[in-house]
XYZ file of C-alpha atoms in Angstrom:
526
model
C -30.199 -58.262 -25.398
C -33.521 -57.649 -23.659
C -34.063 -56.527 -20.077
C -34.570 -59.281 -17.500
C -35.646 -59.392 -13.850
C -32.940 -61.970 -13.246
C -30.426 -60.389 -10.792
C -27.684 -61.815 -12.927
C -28.886 -60.056 -16.097
C -26.295 -57.886 -17.864
C -28.236 -54.702 -17.026
C -28.260 -55.547 -13.328
C -24.607 -56.550 -13.369
C -23.683 -53.232 -14.923
C -25.861 -51.252 -12.492
C -24.372 -53.122 -9.518
C -20.968 -51.790 -10.494
C -22.212 -48.233 -9.819
C -23.866 -48.857 -6.432
C -21.372 -46.803 -4.402
C -21.759 -46.194 -0.679
C -20.007 -42.821 -0.427
C -20.760 -39.434 -2.025
C -21.059 -39.674 -5.813
C -22.044 -37.569 -8.800
C -25.218 -38.647 -10.603
C -24.492 -38.873 -14.332
C -27.661 -40.440 -15.685
C -29.626 -43.634 -16.258
C -28.455 -46.885 -17.827
C -29.299 -47.607 -21.458
C -29.772 -51.264 -22.308
C -31.134 -52.774 -25.494
C -32.260 -49.325 -26.659
C -34.249 -48.660 -23.470
C -33.533 -46.117 -20.732
C -33.732 -47.713 -17.261
C -34.226 -44.833 -14.766
C -33.998 -47.091 -11.694
C -30.447 -48.058 -12.644
C -28.360 -44.967 -12.055
C -24.843 -44.449 -13.366
C -22.617 -42.510 -10.959
C -19.022 -41.581 -10.268
C -17.517 -41.588 -6.741
C -16.504 -38.107 -5.589
C -13.310 -39.516 -4.089
C -12.204 -40.871 -7.481
C -12.356 -37.606 -9.375
C -8.692 -36.919 -8.627
C -7.904 -40.001 -10.743
C -8.487 -37.910 -13.851
C -10.764 -38.508 -16.782
C -11.579 -38.121 -20.444
C -14.692 -36.692 -22.066
C -14.628 -37.432 -25.788
C -16.982 -37.386 -28.746
C -17.676 -35.872 -32.126
C -18.725 -32.245 -32.450
C -22.335 -31.691 -31.408
C -22.735 -34.849 -29.317
C -23.042 -33.043 -25.963
C -19.523 -32.848 -24.512
C -19.995 -29.289 -23.243
C -23.254 -30.166 -21.493
C -21.509 -33.124 -19.848
C -18.852 -30.773 -18.502
C -21.555 -28.474 -17.201
C -23.417 -31.352 -15.540
C -20.304 -32.622 -13.762
C -19.158 -29.112 -12.805
C -22.533 -28.297 -11.256
C -22.495 -31.348 -9.026
C -18.885 -30.798 -8.020
C -19.707 -27.233 -7.001
C -22.755 -28.426 -5.066
C -20.466 -30.928 -3.291
C -18.064 -28.184 -2.182
C -15.405 -28.898 -4.837
C -13.978 -25.944 -6.835
C -13.959 -26.361 -10.620
C -11.944 -24.849 -13.450
C -13.527 -24.740 -16.922
C -11.955 -23.511 -20.148
C -14.739 -21.870 -22.171
C -13.468 -22.148 -25.738
C -16.664 -21.223 -27.574
C -18.116 -18.850 -24.988
C -21.121 -21.008 -24.085
C -20.261 -22.118 -20.544
C -20.866 -18.802 -18.773
C -24.504 -19.843 -18.294
C -23.433 -22.039 -15.382
C -23.600 -18.908 -13.227
C -27.383 -18.454 -13.627
C -30.403 -20.762 -13.285
C -31.481 -22.714 -16.340
C -34.771 -22.394 -18.141
C -37.420 -25.050 -17.731
C -38.919 -26.282 -20.978
C -40.529 -29.362 -22.449
C -37.250 -30.891 -23.607
C -35.597 -30.497 -20.196
C -38.681 -31.863 -18.436
C -38.765 -34.904 -20.701
C -35.083 -35.657 -20.149
C -35.445 -35.285 -16.362
C -38.367 -37.736 -16.349
C -36.494 -40.291 -18.479
C -33.519 -40.410 -16.097
C -35.396 -39.947 -12.777
C -33.846 -36.522 -12.167
C -35.330 -34.017 -9.748
C -34.545 -31.043 -11.958
C -34.488 -27.586 -10.374
C -33.193 -24.453 -12.076
C -30.007 -23.486 -10.233
C -27.083 -21.131 -10.827
C -23.670 -21.748 -9.320
C -21.079 -19.341 -7.864
C -18.697 -18.375 -10.657
C -15.713 -16.203 -11.477
C -14.781 -15.262 -15.047
C -11.229 -14.910 -16.293
C -9.474 -14.005 -19.526
C -5.957 -14.515 -20.826
C -4.118 -11.270 -20.220
C -7.263 -9.180 -20.367
C -8.144 -9.981 -23.991
C -11.897 -10.385 -23.901
C -14.135 -10.221 -20.828
C -12.774 -11.540 -17.562
C -10.277 -10.961 -14.783
C -6.858 -10.920 -16.502
C -4.750 -14.030 -15.942
C -1.074 -13.319 -16.616
C 2.131 -15.285 -16.191
C 5.713 -14.104 -16.138
C 8.014 -15.485 -18.805
C 10.201 -17.018 -16.090
C 7.260 -18.862 -14.550
C 6.105 -20.037 -17.979
C 9.534 -21.579 -18.543
C 11.502 -22.607 -21.639
C 9.651 -25.873 -22.356
C 6.201 -24.296 -22.552
C 7.597 -21.223 -24.306
C 9.195 -23.456 -26.929
C 5.793 -25.028 -27.527
C 4.063 -21.725 -28.288
C 7.038 -20.500 -30.362
C 6.936 -23.779 -32.320
C 10.649 -24.415 -31.834
C 12.331 -27.709 -32.632
C 14.174 -29.771 -30.038
C 17.569 -28.126 -30.638
C 16.065 -24.654 -30.450
C 14.164 -25.639 -27.311
C 17.425 -26.668 -25.635
C 19.007 -23.389 -26.721
C 16.107 -21.436 -25.250
C 16.731 -23.278 -21.991
C 20.316 -21.978 -22.027
C 19.040 -18.445 -22.564
C 16.726 -18.751 -19.551
C 19.652 -20.077 -17.514
C 21.856 -17.169 -18.612
C 19.191 -14.616 -17.683
C 18.761 -16.206 -14.268
C 22.520 -16.286 -13.617
C 22.884 -12.616 -14.602
C 19.929 -11.435 -12.522
C 17.929 -10.436 -15.607
C 14.287 -10.938 -14.641
C 12.154 -12.267 -17.494
C 8.773 -10.750 -16.746
C 7.260 -10.110 -20.178
C 8.115 -10.911 -23.782
C 10.147 -7.758 -24.330
C 12.454 -8.932 -21.539
C 13.093 -12.237 -23.296
C 13.496 -10.518 -26.650
C 15.976 -8.050 -25.112
C 18.131 -10.880 -23.715
C 18.167 -12.788 -27.011
C 18.846 -9.613 -29.018
C 21.705 -8.730 -26.675
C 23.284 -12.153 -27.075
C 23.378 -11.825 -30.868
C 24.622 -8.203 -30.761
C 28.277 -7.152 -31.026
C 28.387 -6.488 -27.277
C 26.840 -9.832 -26.360
C 28.726 -12.198 -28.652
C 31.328 -12.889 -25.958
C 28.518 -13.780 -23.533
C 26.968 -16.027 -26.179
C 30.164 -18.049 -26.425
C 30.341 -18.298 -22.658
C 26.996 -20.048 -22.131
C 27.913 -22.894 -24.512
C 25.882 -24.832 -27.024
C 24.079 -21.806 -28.442
C 24.846 -20.649 -31.964
C 24.220 -17.202 -33.332
C 21.992 -18.735 -36.017
C 19.772 -20.516 -33.463
C 19.541 -17.402 -31.332
C 18.456 -15.515 -34.426
C 15.721 -18.083 -35.159
C 14.428 -17.757 -31.592
C 14.445 -13.971 -31.882
C 12.454 -14.052 -35.115
C 9.934 -16.517 -33.663
C 9.565 -14.343 -30.605
C 9.022 -11.208 -32.664
C 6.346 -12.951 -34.749
C 4.695 -14.195 -31.555
C 4.536 -10.642 -30.198
C 3.028 -9.387 -33.439
C 0.169 -11.848 -32.943
C -0.784 -9.999 -29.752
C 0.684 -12.530 -27.350
C 2.401 -9.809 -25.310
C -0.876 -9.357 -23.431
C -0.563 -12.745 -21.749
C 2.822 -12.200 -20.126
C 3.571 -9.772 -17.340
C 2.580 -8.736 -13.866
C 0.678 -8.936 -11.627
C 1.145 -12.669 -12.086
C -1.999 -14.619 -11.336
C -2.049 -16.759 -8.202
C -3.558 -20.070 -9.316
C -4.525 -20.689 -5.704
C -7.505 -18.423 -6.431
C -9.053 -21.385 -8.236
C -9.264 -23.372 -4.985
C -11.804 -21.133 -3.282
C -15.328 -21.924 -2.126
C -18.281 -19.569 -1.916
C -19.759 -18.259 1.333
C -22.451 -20.962 1.215
C -19.824 -23.730 1.024
C -20.289 -24.538 -2.656
C -17.192 -24.816 -4.800
C -16.382 -21.792 -6.933
C -16.584 -22.404 -10.687
C -13.721 -20.589 -12.442
C -14.526 -20.027 -16.107
C -11.671 -18.980 -18.387
C -13.262 -17.119 -21.302
C -11.315 -17.944 -24.471
C -13.480 -16.938 -27.472
C -11.305 -13.847 -28.086
C -8.218 -16.037 -28.594
C -9.741 -18.889 -30.592
C -7.333 -18.056 -33.410
C -4.380 -18.821 -31.094
C -5.100 -22.437 -30.135
C -1.518 -23.375 -29.278
C -1.255 -20.408 -26.970
C -4.359 -21.035 -24.902
C -3.804 -24.797 -24.715
C -0.230 -24.271 -23.570
C -1.352 -21.581 -21.157
C -3.808 -24.030 -19.619
C -0.910 -26.411 -19.158
C 0.969 -23.655 -17.329
C -1.962 -23.192 -14.964
C -1.933 -26.899 -14.209
C 1.845 -27.039 -13.772
C 1.747 -23.997 -11.497
C -0.869 -25.636 -9.297
C 1.287 -28.743 -9.135
C 4.303 -26.713 -8.070
C 2.469 -24.826 -5.311
C 0.337 -27.488 -3.632
C 1.505 -29.900 -0.914
C 1.204 -33.675 -1.131
C -2.093 -34.844 0.373
C -2.642 -38.325 -1.097
C -6.186 -39.554 -1.698
C -8.928 -37.344 -0.272
C -12.646 -37.833 0.266
C -13.159 -35.092 -2.274
C -10.691 -33.334 -4.603
C -9.340 -29.861 -3.956
C -10.058 -28.917 -7.558
C -11.212 -30.554 -10.790
C -9.681 -29.035 -13.898
C -11.387 -29.459 -17.285
C -8.972 -29.156 -20.197
C -11.097 -28.518 -23.306
C -9.825 -28.943 -26.892
C -7.049 -31.098 -25.457
C -5.843 -32.278 -28.868
C -4.459 -28.767 -29.453
C -2.121 -29.263 -26.535
C -0.537 -32.364 -28.013
C -0.331 -31.347 -31.688
C 3.305 -30.964 -32.700
C 4.484 -31.348 -29.122
C 8.165 -32.040 -28.496
C 9.344 -35.059 -26.527
C 10.279 -32.844 -23.574
C 6.855 -31.217 -23.627
C 5.017 -34.550 -23.657
C 7.210 -35.823 -20.839
C 6.363 -32.694 -18.846
C 2.613 -33.198 -19.357
C 2.794 -36.886 -18.505
C 4.708 -36.234 -15.305
C 2.372 -33.431 -14.246
C -0.747 -35.539 -14.799
C 0.784 -38.532 -13.041
C 1.869 -36.633 -9.952
C -0.784 -33.962 -9.523
C -3.284 -36.590 -8.352
C -1.456 -36.747 -5.023
C -1.945 -32.963 -4.702
C -5.728 -33.458 -4.718
C -6.244 -32.197 -8.278
C -8.316 -34.038 -10.853
C -7.852 -33.357 -14.561
C -10.385 -34.127 -17.289
C -9.209 -33.865 -20.879
C -11.927 -33.026 -23.376
C -11.399 -33.884 -27.027
C -12.933 -35.727 -29.981
C -11.333 -39.180 -29.757
C -9.081 -40.905 -27.226
C -6.387 -41.205 -29.873
C -5.922 -37.410 -29.591
C -4.292 -38.052 -26.222
C -0.848 -39.729 -26.000
C -0.953 -43.300 -24.674
C 1.110 -42.456 -21.566
C -1.397 -39.764 -20.602
C -4.463 -41.778 -21.604
C -3.355 -44.632 -19.351
C -3.745 -42.318 -16.354
C -7.330 -41.291 -17.116
C -9.408 -43.634 -14.986
C -12.831 -42.071 -15.663
C -14.211 -42.118 -19.202
C -17.261 -40.479 -20.781
C -17.350 -41.302 -24.496
C -20.014 -39.602 -26.603
C -20.945 -40.684 -30.115
C -18.369 -41.019 -32.864
C -18.893 -40.797 -36.603
C -17.749 -43.355 -39.150
C -18.226 -41.492 -42.407
C -14.675 -41.932 -43.710
C -11.954 -44.598 -43.482
C -10.138 -42.386 -40.979
C -13.306 -42.165 -38.884
C -13.662 -45.952 -38.946
C -10.051 -46.346 -37.887
C -10.537 -43.908 -35.011
C -13.673 -45.779 -33.941
C -11.850 -49.107 -33.757
C -8.997 -47.483 -31.820
C -11.492 -45.995 -29.343
C -13.184 -49.343 -28.726
C -9.829 -50.896 -27.854
C -9.325 -48.354 -25.056
C -12.359 -49.664 -23.136
C -12.535 -52.717 -20.847
C -14.386 -55.793 -22.087
C -18.035 -54.939 -22.472
C -21.454 -56.575 -22.770
C -22.165 -54.073 -25.557
C -21.075 -54.121 -29.171
C -19.228 -50.862 -28.685
C -18.223 -50.418 -32.302
C -21.900 -50.378 -33.254
C -23.151 -48.580 -30.142
C -20.762 -45.627 -30.399
C -22.145 -44.693 -33.807
C -25.765 -44.906 -32.608
C -25.681 -42.846 -29.430
C -27.896 -39.768 -29.459
C -27.029 -36.265 -28.251
C -26.622 -36.303 -24.489
C -25.859 -40.028 -24.399
C -22.490 -41.600 -23.712
C -20.613 -44.779 -22.934
C -19.176 -44.558 -19.418
C -16.676 -46.401 -17.263
C -15.238 -44.939 -14.054
C -13.167 -46.077 -11.113
C -15.044 -47.601 -8.203
C -14.381 -46.530 -4.617
C -11.760 -49.280 -4.495
C -10.063 -47.979 -7.642
C -11.224 -50.773 -9.976
C -12.844 -49.993 -13.354
C -16.624 -50.241 -13.400
C -18.492 -52.131 -16.145
C -18.981 -50.185 -19.367
C -22.415 -48.519 -19.238
C -24.308 -46.818 -22.027
C -25.947 -43.864 -20.314
C -28.573 -41.223 -20.985
C -27.139 -38.221 -19.202
C -28.959 -35.829 -16.918
C -29.743 -32.267 -17.960
C -27.708 -29.394 -16.448
C -29.676 -27.234 -14.021
C -27.968 -23.997 -15.006
C -28.421 -22.088 -18.253
C -27.270 -24.168 -21.223
C -25.766 -21.273 -23.146
C -23.936 -17.977 -22.590
C -25.138 -15.106 -20.448
C -25.383 -11.724 -22.168
C -22.304 -9.493 -22.464
C -23.570 -6.852 -20.006
C -24.209 -9.438 -17.289
C -20.793 -10.989 -17.878
C -19.068 -7.605 -17.665
C -20.923 -6.762 -14.456
C -19.948 -10.117 -12.908
C -16.295 -9.537 -13.774
C -16.067 -6.002 -12.417
C -17.925 -6.835 -9.207
C -15.389 -9.523 -8.320
C -13.066 -8.847 -5.386
C -10.188 -10.073 -7.561
C -10.710 -7.516 -10.316
C -8.865 -4.600 -8.621
C -5.980 -6.932 -7.781
C -5.317 -8.157 -11.319
C -6.990 -5.742 -13.742
C -4.159 -3.238 -14.316
C -0.793 -4.457 -15.662
C 2.417 -3.482 -13.856
C 5.686 -2.913 -15.717
C 8.573 -2.822 -13.238
C 12.295 -2.779 -13.969
C 13.400 -6.101 -15.422
C 15.713 -7.489 -18.119
C 14.583 -5.065 -20.829
C 15.170 -1.976 -18.711
C 18.486 -3.246 -17.337
C 19.876 -4.187 -20.740
C 18.616 -0.931 -22.267
C 20.321 1.073 -19.508
C 23.590 -0.841 -19.905
C 23.503 -0.438 -23.669
C 22.763 3.295 -23.340
C 25.698 3.679 -20.939
C 27.949 1.671 -23.246
C 26.887 3.740 -26.232
C 27.505 6.988 -24.323
C 30.956 5.769 -23.266
C 31.700 4.692 -26.820
C 30.600 8.076 -28.170
C 32.745 9.900 -25.602
C 35.757 7.720 -26.442
C 35.171 8.275 -30.151
C 34.913 12.043 -29.631
C 38.154 12.063 -27.627
C 39.920 9.993 -30.256
C 38.703 12.321 -32.985
C 39.876 15.394 -31.083
C 43.304 13.835 -30.530
C 43.493 12.892 -34.186
C 42.671 16.429 -35.258
C 45.277 17.876 -32.888
C 47.947 15.565 -34.287
C 46.989 16.428 -37.824
C 47.174 20.158 -37.026
C 50.650 19.786 -35.521
C 51.834 17.762 -38.464
C 50.459 20.353 -40.863
C 52.255 23.113 -39.010
C 55.582 21.310 -39.249
C 55.315 20.598 -42.934
C 54.060 24.061 -44.024
C 56.560 26.093 -46.377
C 58.231 29.235 -44.864
C 57.048 32.622 -46.341
C 59.425 34.805 -48.503
C 61.282 37.616 -46.530
C 60.089 41.220 -46.942
C 62.259 44.007 -48.519
C 63.237 45.310 -45.085
C 64.150 41.795 -43.945
C 66.256 41.333 -47.116
C 68.140 44.622 -46.520
C 68.726 43.950 -42.877
C 69.888 40.448 -43.634
C 72.398 41.489 -46.347
C 76.211 41.400 -45.755
C 76.661 45.098 -46.668
C 74.055 46.076 -44.094
C 75.691 43.941 -41.410
C 79.208 45.483 -42.198
C 77.829 48.987 -42.104
C 76.052 48.236 -38.867
C 79.273 47.016 -37.279
C 81.164 50.191 -38.395
C 78.522 52.520 -37.155
C 78.277 50.565 -33.974
C 81.989 50.855 -33.319
C 82.010 54.642 -33.845
C 78.924 55.188 -31.803
C 80.336 52.993 -29.111
C 83.459 55.102 -28.868
C 81.415 58.272 -28.642
C 79.367 56.818 -25.891
C 82.413 55.613 -23.982
C 83.997 58.994 -24.061
C 80.893 60.697 -22.888
C 80.465 58.277 -20.030
C 84.077 58.248 -18.691
C 84.861 61.981 -19.121
C 87.535 61.534 -21.686
C 87.953 64.752 -23.770
C 89.506 65.501 -27.113
C 93.050 66.646 -27.080
C 93.538 70.281 -28.175
C 96.130 71.175 -30.706
């Protein structure tokens, strides 16, 4: 397969598929027969970036630099970008890159006018763990499906958690943070709440107990930091800078690398929240936002059917809201077929074939591409760092020919900025005062605690009253059953028959004496 000047040569046919008339991002130069052809540029139409995409490849093949390259050009084109920085090496997009021999050589190979450039950026963190403006969600906004994912619940438990959310909503118990949810579940399995548990139907005490234990373990992992208020307004990601460039929002995740399910699910919440808030706009000349979802395989691992359906629906419908989503992972097989089918733009870096599993993954990846003039199974194992196989959607929405491409070099710093600079950038943001300090207002936990305290006080008062009544009854009963004391000597004398007879005799005599005295009757004289 050697290069030819014939217009119908494979290289020219491939290049013709990328000759777009409207605004486009410059990805790099075509590779054909082992040669880089700088005059044949590989591009992606700006208007097609809301049709989603996939950036895949083995570790160390250049996926992060590809994200940086695309993000830079989107920002320059006035399109806001969201990047998840898993390893902490994307923050350099905010400052100009460093010119060196390697960068100069790459720029020459692909006909790039390289100029060191930094791009307007904001830095965020999940709940304030690590550097960044804290991004928090309320438990209610997160919802039972996503919560079930991070709690690793099965399908039955997920449905039960949905009933608990419904109960809390019906009773006006706001679920703001994790202690609110734990309080509701704990109440439902308590003696006071068992009647309520029966009333919501389909929820067993055993299942509620499992959910409570999972929730407690989740809190012990430090997850409480991510839930609460002020809840982050995802509309902040749609901003542009004063000079018209799109703002690059970088979510710093190195501090939570040991909680992969949490941050991947949290990213899904951000996407779902955007979907819920934005109006329908159809196809635009340029997207409102392009969202890069790194380590995407973590999102799908162990996912329930309901969770996968939720992701698939969100990805399918969010395109009409002007949002483009790029999943970043190692192989296309990491992404469910229903989701993969919606990813019209593909950047596939090199794959390895060291093991039978690697070979199987390679064959599966090749099958996801359109027919190609390349031997993709061979090519994908031979690509160098910063090279990729690309196919995108043309301005008419049709797939472009598969093109092996040597990618351009990012113009910003290819690495992290230092911690002091990052901290200064965070604290100088206008958003920092708005979201930095958590707020803990009255919600389910406080309401249930107050009701339980009142119930306990009433129960204690009732118990005290019952005890007092019991003691009074026992005292009365004791008084009735007590033996009478023996009479004293005086009482025995007074009570005797002789004493009573004598008393009557004396009384009669005394009475006569008194009568005579009173009525003037005198003794007769003899």
